[in-house]
Amino acid sequence: MGVALAWHGATAETLHVATPATSMVLEATEGRPLKFVYYGDRLADADVAMLEASGAKPVDAYPVYGLTSHRETAMSVTHPDGNMTLDLAVAGVKESEDPDGARVLTVSMADKYYPFGVDINYRTYPDADVIETWAEAVNNGKGTVILREFASGFLPIRRDDVYLTSFYGTWANEGRVSERPLQHGMTVIKNKDGARNSHTAHAEVMFSLDGRPQEHSGRTIGAALCYSGNYRLRIDTGDSDVHEFYAGINEDNSAYRLARGERFVTPPLALTYSDEGKGGVSRNFHRWGRDHRLAHGKDLRKILLNSWEGVYFDINEEGMAQMMHDIADMGGELFVMDDGWFGVKYPRNNDSTSLGDWTVDTTKLPSGIAGLCATAKKNGIRFGIWIEPEMTNTLSELYEAHPEYVIKPSHRDAVQGRGGTQLVLDMANPKVQDLVFHVVDTLMTNYPEIDYIKWDSNAPIMNHGSQYLSADNQSHLVIDFHRGLAKTLDRIRAKYPDVTIQACASGGGRANWGVMPWFDEFWVSDNTDAVQRVYMQWGTSHFFPAIAMASHISASPNHQTHRIISLKYRTDVAMSGRLGMEIQPKDMTAEEKDQTRRAIADYKKIRPVVQQGDLYRLLSPYDGKGAASLMYVSPDKNEAVYYWWRLNNDINPQLPRVPMAGLDPDATYTVHELNRIDNEPLPFEGKSFTGRYLMANGLEMPETHKVDYHKLNDYSSRVLQLIKK
Ligand code: DGJ
């Protein structure tokens, strides 16, 4: 189902932008602004026709500044003659279809006086309940127009008991959930890091229209700004009947000078609606993402060992070979060599040198990358490598040769980042784009066996100044950085469509749908503590599917929190995302390796359900009930996997029994515990229950594990596989 369009030319027409289960209705009248009428459940044509009769009050679909200026606006400009007003009216509507069946409805609006236009676009897919909307501003005049505000989209949300779900955090504590009623005043969620955009806040929000957010019920809207750079989401609750929601690039210090003939395309704002609560919104986003946005969203991911927490910068051939052997021996499929492998004049032994010098350090790795690829092959696994190509250090051959490539203001020394020497390369500069492309191209040409790239980014844009952009266009810096990044990634993907690429940015700094067309996954956080991961992964799962969330078993005590957590628990948390390891296997005992080997074998059985299934969040860690639980159900409901993690170690804590969700009520499922460590099976091991019973009652999770006394510890978790009989 795409766009059902009723446009016959010059008169008022109703535009019905439809997905299988949702409708957006707009009104386009030539000579008047485009109006928004409705967004929600899918409407029958008869109901579309009756919307106005039902009392719906159309509002501007893309409010602009200047003539009715008392509200927030989506766009404001200064024309070449200094006039600061816009007066847009519909000039035409057209529809097009992409080769993959996606349909785009474009409503063109033109200013009534100035040669300036804005196209508002709506993209739908036949099989996804997401509408992507974005705006394109066109300067058809002779002079330069200054864009001061340029939102991707606007959505009015009828006032009622509306709650906002948003995400906050910081480095090593990303993706925390915040839920609050929308009250009078303005809520702003924003990012100004410059390079990365999801440590401190996320560009995704949900609106629960029926009061306090629920997982399985309640009308809920989800919105995600798909962009790699600075963003600003605004919700203004003023004197009107609606909460006014605007989302787009953050215009702070980024006014854009639109040259004659130039078109400014904003990033898409993806919207969904579900009456199945937050869970319904998440599932809509996950499906759309896997099917239409995430690189290789339909392919299962390999189980990997990443070298970072195992050896940090201490890279050497013997160590890499040992890690490859160990991960292969435990059933893993890929080894990724992290930071520390490069630099000739300045060997990368810590974080203060060498970024930009992507030549292998043969004192550490005498047989080079080729040798590592050969060792991986010998072990029957694939090889991956870490790079941070948008960056350099002042201590590097690249910086010595090209100081003009870094972002820095004129007449001032640049403030330096990580390691006291890190600087950001000016991706606005085509020569830098070329350089970054060649980092990947050289690696992939020389070592076509490379299967995976971990693409890191560990510094914000702190110094406002481009040595490439003209004096007039300095305010374009951050926008042009991200355009340059996009161009470079397009080029890389055109030549290397198959390589897996992880978006890492000091942990979870690039968890945004804007980068996902080029990346297969992202690193959720530099914090691998399993308990804290339950909270972070919970938040992140609101918009991102498990297949995209890299989740690794790490050491105990944990390197970030120093918490001592059982291997069983660490594994059970990692198994709920894209499973990997971030550990020195040679420090594991034979028993721990055995346990991990069994867990990896178990994960392989459930990998399709975790990575392609529908997520049902069951018991929130944020509810303070002492445990958290979620499950994945295969789209045909034949299989499911259930996770349960305790969150405190109180004795006799009176934990709730957690009803399941998403199963076929009439089917019977047999339960089997995975990654089992108990001496005795659970009472329901191998037993069968109807989906109806499981969804009404769940199963009792014992508070602790039945293990030998010396193995008792304060963590307890369960993973259950459910297979339809
Ligand atoms: C930050 C990343 O998040 C880590 O996983 C690791 O790759 C380091 N950078 C390496 O410097």
XYZ file of C-alpha atoms and ligand atoms in Angstrom:
736
model
C 0.000 0.000 0.000
C 1.495 3.279 -0.940
C 0.048 6.706 -1.375
C -3.576 6.935 -2.362
C -3.601 10.213 -4.163
C -6.553 12.290 -5.235
C -5.152 15.321 -6.974
C -6.856 16.720 -9.990
C -5.158 20.031 -10.554
C -6.115 23.435 -9.404
C -8.654 22.865 -6.657
C -8.520 21.616 -3.081
C -7.526 17.993 -2.909
C -7.191 15.501 -0.138
C -3.904 13.623 -0.060
C -4.053 10.295 1.720
C -0.557 9.079 2.552
C -1.229 5.513 3.591
C 0.799 2.576 4.915
C -0.761 -0.835 5.627
C -1.945 0.222 9.093
C -1.564 4.006 9.249
C -2.858 7.091 7.466
C -1.699 10.654 7.165
C -4.137 13.043 5.552
C -3.178 16.388 4.063
C -5.068 18.999 2.156
C -3.466 20.656 -0.836
C -5.146 23.691 -2.370
C -3.366 25.510 -5.104
C -2.459 29.005 -3.952
C -2.741 28.131 -0.236
C -0.345 26.542 2.279
C -0.344 22.736 2.545
C -2.545 21.672 5.479
C -2.148 18.745 7.848
C -5.435 17.089 8.790
C -4.797 13.696 10.396
C -2.173 11.143 11.456
C -3.041 7.839 13.092
C -4.777 4.543 12.448
C -5.421 3.574 8.829
C -8.608 5.221 7.590
C -11.182 3.953 5.138
C -11.838 6.328 2.241
C -15.274 7.063 3.693
C -13.666 8.264 6.946
C -11.088 10.344 5.091
C -13.944 12.121 3.375
C -15.601 12.841 6.733
C -12.538 14.160 8.600
C -13.504 17.795 8.363
C -17.100 17.010 9.196
C -15.805 15.302 12.342
C -14.368 18.618 13.457
C -10.729 18.127 12.435
C -9.049 21.510 12.231
C -6.450 21.578 9.475
C -3.212 23.332 10.448
C -0.224 24.326 8.330
C 1.716 21.178 7.514
C 5.012 23.098 7.382
C 4.723 26.388 9.314
C 7.020 29.135 8.072
C 8.155 32.393 9.619
C 7.113 35.913 8.905
C 3.423 36.574 8.529
C 1.865 34.747 11.460
C 4.978 34.738 13.572
C 3.761 34.059 17.070
C 4.390 30.305 16.825
C 7.438 28.142 16.429
C 8.207 27.548 12.768
C 9.763 24.885 10.574
C 11.474 27.299 8.226
C 12.685 30.849 8.301
C 14.871 32.622 5.750
C 16.323 35.980 4.845
C 15.869 36.875 1.189
C 18.652 38.699 -0.670
C 16.897 42.044 -0.114
C 16.693 41.511 3.645
C 13.034 40.510 3.734
C 12.615 37.925 6.523
C 9.205 36.511 5.645
C 7.956 33.493 3.768
C 4.509 33.077 2.266
C 4.321 29.588 0.786
C 1.468 28.197 -1.259
C 0.914 24.856 -2.962
C 2.065 24.947 -6.574
C 1.850 21.287 -7.510
C 1.761 17.676 -6.367
C 3.520 14.725 -7.896
C 4.092 11.120 -7.092
C 6.972 8.841 -8.008
C 7.914 5.240 -7.377
C 11.379 3.895 -6.512
C 12.567 0.570 -7.944
C 12.055 -1.074 -4.511
C 8.367 -0.161 -4.498
C 8.709 2.864 -2.222
C 6.488 5.756 -3.277
C 7.232 9.404 -2.770
C 4.565 12.063 -2.719
C 5.953 15.561 -3.245
C 3.971 18.694 -2.576
C 5.726 21.690 -4.076
C 5.125 25.034 -2.445
C 6.316 28.304 -3.869
C 6.661 31.695 -2.207
C 3.980 34.069 -3.447
C 6.500 36.797 -4.213
C 10.078 35.556 -4.074
C 11.658 32.946 -6.383
C 11.961 30.500 -3.505
C 10.239 27.151 -3.088
C 9.939 24.290 -0.619
C 9.081 20.714 -1.569
C 7.578 18.608 1.201
C 8.070 14.893 0.620
C 6.411 11.784 2.058
C 7.913 8.346 1.367
C 6.019 5.124 2.079
C 6.772 1.434 1.519
C 4.290 -1.285 0.625
C 5.229 -3.340 3.693
C 6.201 -0.853 6.418
C 4.170 1.351 8.735
C 6.642 4.206 8.590
C 6.281 7.477 6.716
C 9.490 9.371 5.989
C 9.030 13.086 5.495
C 11.557 15.729 4.572
C 11.739 19.204 3.081
C 13.778 20.567 0.195
C 14.334 24.297 -0.136
C 15.135 25.670 -3.587
C 16.519 29.084 -4.395
C 15.352 29.975 -7.891
C 16.477 33.583 -7.625
C 19.707 35.350 -8.434
C 20.941 36.271 -4.952
C 21.791 34.168 -1.901
C 19.005 33.233 0.510
C 20.002 32.639 4.129
C 18.252 29.645 5.671
C 17.880 30.348 9.375
C 15.517 27.480 10.270
C 15.119 24.371 8.167
C 13.249 21.564 9.918
C 12.744 18.237 8.197
C 9.170 18.021 9.356
C 6.402 19.196 11.608
C 3.745 17.116 13.324
C 0.843 18.492 15.357
C -0.249 16.113 18.128
C -3.735 16.628 19.576
C -3.521 17.850 23.183
C -4.641 15.382 25.831
C -2.858 13.294 28.448
C 0.205 13.008 26.192
C 3.486 11.593 27.520
C 6.883 11.999 25.943
C 9.441 9.190 25.935
C 12.945 10.381 25.141
C 16.483 9.159 25.728
C 19.361 10.765 27.547
C 22.752 9.801 28.899
C 26.404 10.381 28.470
C 29.506 8.465 27.428
C 29.403 4.958 28.970
C 25.795 5.460 30.034
C 23.920 5.960 26.770
C 20.283 5.310 25.887
C 18.656 5.951 29.302
C 14.868 6.234 29.190
C 12.990 9.346 30.297
C 9.172 9.439 30.420
C 7.166 12.492 31.386
C 3.859 14.199 30.644
C 4.016 17.002 28.101
C 3.199 20.196 29.893
C 3.082 23.850 28.960
C 6.228 25.334 27.563
C 8.858 24.144 25.232
C 10.760 20.865 25.356
C 13.972 20.819 23.363
C 16.039 17.711 22.708
C 19.227 18.493 20.908
C 22.751 17.600 19.995
C 25.693 19.902 19.326
C 28.643 17.499 19.377
C 29.326 18.100 15.699
C 30.598 14.651 14.830
C 28.609 12.147 16.939
C 25.036 12.554 18.065
C 23.696 9.946 20.462
C 25.694 10.010 23.688
C 23.789 12.672 25.546
C 20.394 12.549 23.887
C 18.790 10.651 21.029
C 17.100 12.009 17.927
C 14.139 9.681 18.534
C 11.036 10.242 20.648
C 7.695 8.596 21.311
C 4.420 10.293 22.144
C 1.968 8.192 24.154
C -1.436 9.690 23.448
C -3.413 7.866 26.142
C -1.502 8.788 29.249
C 1.405 6.988 30.908
C 3.354 5.003 28.275
C 2.460 1.326 28.065
C 4.362 -1.407 26.277
C 1.469 -3.307 24.713
C -1.395 -0.847 24.461
C -2.217 2.782 23.879
C -2.053 4.972 20.818
C 1.574 5.903 20.316
C 3.515 7.922 17.762
C 7.219 7.334 17.184
C 9.532 9.795 15.460
C 13.179 9.458 14.492
C 15.265 12.096 12.810
C 17.580 10.148 10.512
C 20.744 12.223 10.555
C 24.383 11.834 11.575
C 24.934 15.430 12.698
C 23.605 18.028 15.113
C 19.847 17.929 15.535
C 17.095 19.773 17.340
C 13.713 18.345 18.282
C 11.220 20.863 19.665
C 7.862 20.256 21.241
C 5.961 23.425 21.930
C 2.888 23.276 24.100
C 1.295 26.677 23.938
C -2.189 28.052 23.527
C -3.321 25.855 20.644
C -5.100 22.488 20.623
C -1.960 20.663 19.647
C 1.528 19.925 20.872
C 3.675 21.214 18.033
C 6.525 18.869 17.190
C 9.368 20.023 14.950
C 12.463 17.988 14.071
C 15.491 18.762 11.974
C 19.111 19.739 11.776
C 20.217 21.952 14.666
C 20.500 25.406 13.126
C 22.580 26.860 15.985
C 25.666 28.473 14.432
C 24.708 26.742 11.186
C 22.760 29.312 9.167
C 22.984 28.147 5.581
C 23.606 30.438 2.632
C 21.625 28.939 -0.225
C 23.231 30.047 -3.465
C 21.358 30.801 -6.651
C 19.922 27.608 -8.108
C 20.914 25.550 -5.065
C 18.652 22.974 -3.394
C 18.939 22.214 0.327
C 17.692 18.737 1.202
C 16.895 18.103 4.871
C 17.372 14.633 6.422
C 14.270 12.437 6.689
C 12.060 12.408 9.748
C 10.661 8.874 10.069
C 7.244 8.598 11.698
C 5.160 5.687 12.824
C 1.920 5.169 14.673
C 0.685 2.129 16.568
C -2.166 1.345 18.925
C -0.009 -1.386 20.472
C 1.849 1.068 22.684
C 5.584 1.646 22.711
C 6.164 -1.984 21.742
C 4.165 -1.507 18.551
C 6.176 1.589 17.667
C 9.450 -0.269 18.296
C 8.413 -3.215 16.152
C 7.357 -0.903 13.319
C 10.730 0.840 13.444
C 12.671 -2.420 13.686
C 10.899 -3.938 10.680
C 11.211 -0.802 8.553
C 14.849 -0.488 9.593
C 15.800 -4.064 8.797
C 13.889 -4.077 5.513
C 14.648 -0.597 4.205
C 17.389 1.257 6.032
C 19.983 -0.852 7.828
C 22.889 -2.164 5.742
C 22.302 -5.893 5.197
C 19.307 -5.754 7.539
C 18.116 -9.183 6.438
C 21.437 -11.023 6.884
C 22.400 -12.667 10.151
C 25.477 -11.279 11.900
C 28.626 -13.196 12.785
C 29.656 -13.878 16.384
C 32.915 -12.030 16.961
C 35.737 -11.336 19.370
C 36.943 -7.726 19.427
C 40.443 -7.169 20.781
C 39.921 -3.842 22.613
C 39.184 -4.805 26.218
C 41.364 -7.909 25.867
C 44.626 -6.179 24.974
C 43.861 -2.464 24.442
C 46.866 -0.994 22.533
C 49.059 -4.015 23.173
C 48.739 -5.458 19.676
C 51.213 -8.076 18.480
C 51.138 -10.979 16.100
C 51.293 -13.698 18.682
C 48.533 -12.107 20.752
C 46.266 -11.698 17.740
C 46.885 -15.299 16.695
C 46.061 -16.546 20.175
C 42.819 -14.545 20.252
C 41.824 -15.813 16.813
C 42.485 -19.364 17.874
C 40.487 -18.916 21.075
C 37.419 -17.347 19.491
C 37.393 -19.966 16.746
C 37.721 -22.662 19.395
C 34.668 -21.317 21.235
C 32.599 -21.314 18.034
C 33.000 -17.657 17.067
C 33.089 -16.655 13.423
C 35.043 -13.406 13.242
C 37.961 -11.661 14.938
C 38.267 -7.873 14.959
C 41.618 -6.213 15.649
C 40.905 -2.912 17.386
C 43.058 0.192 17.888
C 46.865 0.022 18.068
C 47.934 -1.748 14.834
C 49.248 1.187 12.783
C 51.750 4.043 12.624
C 55.328 3.912 11.362
C 57.003 7.163 12.349
C 54.586 7.426 15.271
C 53.594 3.950 16.420
C 50.119 3.937 17.931
C 50.921 2.787 21.475
C 48.400 5.031 23.173
C 45.703 7.495 22.164
C 47.954 10.495 21.615
C 49.485 9.676 18.220
C 49.136 8.267 14.708
C 45.496 8.712 13.603
C 45.702 9.243 9.866
C 48.798 7.052 9.425
C 46.977 3.903 8.373
C 50.100 1.884 7.641
C 50.627 -1.299 9.580
C 53.256 -1.201 12.330
C 55.472 -4.125 11.333
C 57.386 -4.085 14.574
C 54.152 -5.286 16.177
C 52.845 -7.249 13.206
C 55.814 -8.478 11.110
C 53.569 -10.424 8.720
C 51.250 -7.448 8.368
C 47.527 -7.596 7.728
C 48.073 -10.323 5.156
C 49.545 -12.501 7.895
C 46.554 -11.852 10.153
C 44.107 -12.658 7.347
C 45.976 -15.910 6.740
C 45.816 -16.796 10.443
C 42.094 -16.066 10.508
C 41.625 -18.319 7.497
C 43.635 -21.081 9.134
C 41.282 -20.853 12.108
C 38.224 -20.949 9.873
C 37.072 -17.471 10.855
C 36.917 -14.038 9.200
C 39.047 -11.003 9.961
C 38.038 -7.435 10.745
C 39.908 -4.237 11.518
C 39.473 -0.938 13.410
C 39.932 2.504 11.846
C 39.062 6.052 12.832
C 39.375 7.751 9.462
C 37.730 11.134 10.171
C 40.427 12.007 12.700
C 44.109 12.763 13.124
C 46.590 13.568 15.913
C 49.014 16.452 15.859
C 51.611 13.705 16.322
C 51.101 12.012 12.978
C 52.652 12.029 9.547
C 49.289 13.054 8.105
C 49.106 16.185 10.219
C 52.726 17.056 9.492
C 52.054 16.836 5.766
C 48.581 18.391 5.759
C 47.849 20.688 8.678
C 45.316 22.368 6.373
C 43.103 19.250 6.530
C 42.020 19.742 10.142
C 39.060 21.665 11.465
C 40.337 24.813 13.124
C 39.467 28.493 13.211
C 41.754 31.072 11.635
C 44.198 32.930 13.914
C 43.724 30.477 16.762
C 45.271 27.215 17.852
C 42.837 24.341 17.792
C 41.672 22.911 21.107
C 42.843 19.287 21.034
C 40.807 16.292 22.114
C 41.479 12.677 23.101
C 45.047 11.986 24.112
C 45.666 15.731 24.216
C 46.430 15.735 20.476
C 43.361 14.554 18.578
C 41.833 16.764 15.879
C 38.915 16.294 13.524
C 39.531 16.244 9.784
C 37.523 18.659 7.686
C 35.145 16.352 5.875
C 33.744 19.391 4.061
C 36.968 19.411 2.043
C 36.771 17.100 -1.027
C 40.464 16.286 -0.629
C 39.760 14.992 2.868
C 36.790 13.015 1.569
C 39.143 11.460 -0.934
C 41.689 10.694 1.742
C 39.096 8.983 3.929
C 37.770 6.993 0.997
C 41.291 5.828 0.282
C 41.830 4.640 3.855
C 39.117 2.057 3.251
C 39.906 1.542 -0.414
C 43.572 0.814 0.254
C 42.794 -1.658 3.013
C 40.127 -3.423 0.962
C 42.195 -3.485 -2.214
C 45.263 -4.833 -0.476
C 43.368 -7.245 1.763
C 40.092 -8.224 0.116
C 39.681 -10.838 2.848
C 38.742 -8.090 5.306
C 35.178 -8.913 6.270
C 34.416 -6.253 8.873
C 35.427 -2.688 9.611
C 34.943 -1.031 12.987
C 34.668 2.672 12.058
C 35.303 4.757 15.153
C 34.981 8.490 15.824
C 36.292 9.766 19.135
C 36.163 13.549 19.122
C 33.547 16.272 18.903
C 33.935 19.253 16.590
C 35.210 21.684 19.192
C 36.902 24.254 16.983
C 34.495 26.094 14.730
C 36.478 26.798 11.612
C 36.995 25.268 8.204
C 40.244 25.920 6.392
C 38.437 24.857 3.225
C 35.139 26.772 3.318
C 35.027 30.423 2.302
C 34.762 33.139 4.940
C 31.074 33.609 4.063
C 30.297 29.934 4.439
C 31.957 29.186 7.792
C 28.518 28.543 9.281
C 28.184 25.565 6.901
C 30.939 23.677 8.717
C 28.952 21.061 10.617
C 26.387 20.499 7.875
C 29.067 20.192 5.209
C 31.096 17.864 7.455
C 28.146 15.453 7.440
C 27.504 15.898 3.736
C 31.157 15.054 3.149
C 30.879 12.025 5.414
C 27.762 10.874 3.546
C 29.433 11.303 0.145
C 32.457 9.340 1.303
C 30.363 6.539 2.755
C 28.287 6.414 -0.446
C 31.477 5.963 -2.403
C 32.728 3.270 -0.046
C 29.439 1.370 -0.193
C 29.277 1.642 -3.989
C 32.640 -0.094 -4.227
C 32.365 -2.362 -1.170
C 28.714 -3.279 -0.736
C 29.405 -6.494 1.147
C 31.837 -5.601 3.918
C 30.249 -5.339 7.369
C 30.803 -1.915 8.943
C 30.204 -1.046 12.571
C 29.434 2.540 13.574
C 31.350 3.161 16.755
C 31.816 6.641 18.161
C 33.335 6.552 21.642
C 30.838 3.780 22.281
C 27.267 4.700 21.432
C 27.807 8.041 19.723
C 26.363 6.999 16.386
C 23.165 5.166 17.240
C 21.020 6.987 14.728
C 19.034 5.821 11.691
C 20.832 8.508 9.666
C 24.011 6.432 9.443
C 22.428 3.005 9.196
C 22.220 2.825 5.382
C 26.016 2.553 5.390
C 26.497 0.649 8.640
C 25.395 -2.828 9.679
C 25.358 -2.142 13.395
C 26.584 0.192 16.113
C 28.516 -0.226 19.344
C 25.897 0.472 22.006
C 28.347 1.771 24.614
C 31.927 1.624 25.786
C 30.427 0.390 29.018
C 30.199 -3.418 28.827
C 28.955 -3.903 32.403
C 26.079 -6.351 31.973
C 23.831 -4.736 34.587
C 24.178 -1.270 33.173
C 23.797 -2.734 29.681
C 20.325 -4.012 30.635
C 19.266 -0.386 31.107
C 21.109 1.004 28.089
C 20.029 -1.754 25.709
C 16.462 -1.398 26.958
C 16.428 2.268 26.006
C 18.232 1.719 22.723
C 15.792 -1.058 21.766
C 12.960 1.466 21.604
C 14.046 2.412 18.089
C 16.801 -0.028 17.109
C 16.555 -3.776 16.490
C 18.786 -6.307 18.252
C 20.601 -7.068 14.980
C 22.072 -3.544 15.029
C 23.059 -3.527 18.700
C 26.586 -4.871 19.272
C 26.589 -6.488 22.676
C 29.708 -8.177 23.994
C 30.669 -10.498 26.849
C 33.491 -8.795 28.735
C 35.693 -9.495 31.734
C 34.824 -9.585 35.420
C 35.525 -7.353 37.291
C 34.166 -5.151 34.554
C 36.715 -2.671 33.218
C 34.380 0.316 33.464
C 32.393 -0.273 36.651
C 34.681 -2.840 38.336
C 31.575 -4.836 39.171
C 32.005 -8.584 39.547
C 29.310 -10.300 37.506
C 28.921 -13.998 36.745
C 29.803 -15.227 33.268
C 26.295 -16.648 32.932
C 24.720 -13.228 33.489
C 27.212 -11.387 31.279
C 26.500 -13.890 28.525
C 22.724 -13.785 28.914
C 22.726 -10.008 28.518
C 25.035 -10.093 25.494
C 22.902 -12.845 23.927
C 19.949 -10.484 23.738
C 21.668 -8.373 21.091
C 24.218 -9.037 18.345
C 26.419 -11.360 20.399
C 30.161 -10.833 20.555
C 33.060 -10.941 22.985
C 35.290 -8.157 24.294
C 37.632 -10.082 26.556
C 41.058 -11.712 26.780
C 40.152 -15.379 26.290
C 43.510 -16.544 27.584
C 42.457 -15.230 31.010
C 39.359 -17.435 30.974
C 39.458 -20.825 32.678
C 38.829 -23.975 30.678
C 35.450 -24.238 32.393
C 34.526 -20.686 31.417
C 35.552 -21.371 27.842
C 33.403 -24.485 27.826
C 30.447 -22.571 29.160
C 30.947 -19.895 26.509
C 31.305 -22.521 23.793
C 27.918 -23.936 24.795
C 26.380 -20.463 24.979
C 27.645 -19.587 21.502
C 26.195 -22.840 20.165
C 22.890 -21.944 21.848
C 22.951 -18.421 20.414
C 23.356 -19.844 16.928
C 20.033 -21.673 17.450
C 18.171 -18.499 18.371
C 20.103 -16.026 16.217
C 17.390 -15.770 13.536
C 14.711 -15.053 16.151
C 16.816 -12.486 18.034
C 18.073 -10.754 14.918
C 14.940 -10.932 12.738
C 12.131 -11.384 15.238
C 9.656 -9.023 16.854
C 10.652 -7.534 20.201
C 8.280 -7.524 23.169
C 9.572 -5.657 26.220
C 7.926 -7.288 29.233
C 9.296 -5.936 32.510
C 11.208 -2.680 32.488
C 14.400 -2.348 34.520
C 13.328 1.251 35.080
C 10.234 0.089 36.999
C 12.372 -0.900 39.978
C 10.773 -4.323 40.406
C 14.074 -6.122 40.855
C 14.214 -7.736 37.423
C 13.926 -7.023 33.722
C 12.539 -9.208 30.976
C 11.953 -9.139 27.238
C 11.370 -11.581 24.424
C 11.704 -11.955 20.672
C 9.124 -13.809 18.587
C 9.723 -14.992 15.037
C 7.424 -13.295 12.501
C 5.547 -16.598 11.943
C 5.247 -17.014 15.754
C 6.724 -20.514 15.540
C 9.668 -19.694 17.791
C 10.459 -17.297 20.568
C 13.235 -16.548 23.005
C 12.590 -15.183 26.461
C 15.135 -13.292 28.618
C 14.957 -12.572 32.328
C 17.633 -10.822 34.372
C 17.571 -10.071 38.094
C 18.724 -6.579 38.941
C 19.478 -6.701 42.644
C 20.750 -9.263 45.096
C 18.233 -8.839 47.930
C 17.219 -12.012 49.677
C 13.544 -12.982 49.262
C 12.911 -10.040 46.956
C 9.337 -10.972 45.926
C 9.941 -10.634 42.246
C 6.959 -10.399 39.912
C 5.984 -13.256 37.618
C 6.214 -11.897 34.075
C 3.510 -12.643 31.491
C 4.859 -13.210 27.996
C 3.630 -11.482 24.838
C 3.517 -11.811 21.073
C 2.865 -15.573 20.962
C 0.108 -17.342 19.082
C -2.537 -17.890 21.809
C -3.773 -21.079 20.193
C -0.368 -22.627 19.627
C 1.473 -24.828 22.108
C 5.116 -24.052 22.839
C 7.751 -26.331 24.324
C 10.161 -24.601 26.693
C 13.890 -25.275 26.785
C 16.434 -23.398 28.864
C 19.537 -22.141 27.038
C 22.963 -21.383 28.501
C 21.943 -23.500 31.472
C 24.286 -23.704 34.458
C 21.976 -25.242 37.086
C 22.563 -28.764 38.329
C 18.850 -29.515 37.904
C 16.552 -28.559 35.064
C 13.849 -25.990 35.673
C 10.434 -27.527 36.439
C 9.136 -26.518 33.026
C 12.113 -27.834 31.046
C 10.795 -29.727 28.017
C 7.182 -29.037 29.017
C 4.618 -27.464 26.713
C 2.200 -24.612 27.355
C -0.288 -22.781 25.225
C 0.599 -19.305 24.057
C -2.575 -18.155 25.793
C -1.366 -19.492 29.162
C 2.126 -18.058 28.744
C 0.781 -14.651 27.778
C -1.637 -14.595 30.708
C 0.685 -16.002 33.342
C 4.277 -16.375 32.221
C 6.503 -18.848 34.050
C 7.982 -18.588 37.538
C 11.664 -17.701 37.419
C 13.586 -19.005 40.428
C 15.427 -16.208 42.225
C 18.768 -17.991 42.170
C 20.610 -20.765 40.404
C 20.892 -24.305 41.710
C 24.648 -24.697 41.468
C 27.400 -26.061 43.740
C 27.883 -23.891 46.805
C 31.193 -22.383 45.702
C 29.597 -21.239 42.456
C 26.777 -19.297 44.086
C 26.864 -15.589 43.411
C 24.503 -12.657 43.497
C 23.447 -12.739 39.841
C 20.672 -14.695 38.292
C 19.323 -14.743 34.759
C 17.486 -17.035 32.357
C 17.214 -17.517 28.608
C 14.386 -19.745 27.420
C 13.752 -20.998 23.937
C 10.114 -21.596 23.007
C 9.333 -23.768 20.028
C 5.868 -24.315 18.630
C 4.887 -27.989 18.803
C 36.484 3.954 21.402
C 35.657 2.753 21.123
O 34.363 2.944 21.573
C 36.310 1.526 21.749
O 35.503 0.396 21.549
C 37.668 1.334 21.165
O 37.560 1.003 19.812
C 38.492 2.578 21.350
N 37.814 3.749 20.866
C 39.814 2.457 20.652
O 40.560 3.584 20.741
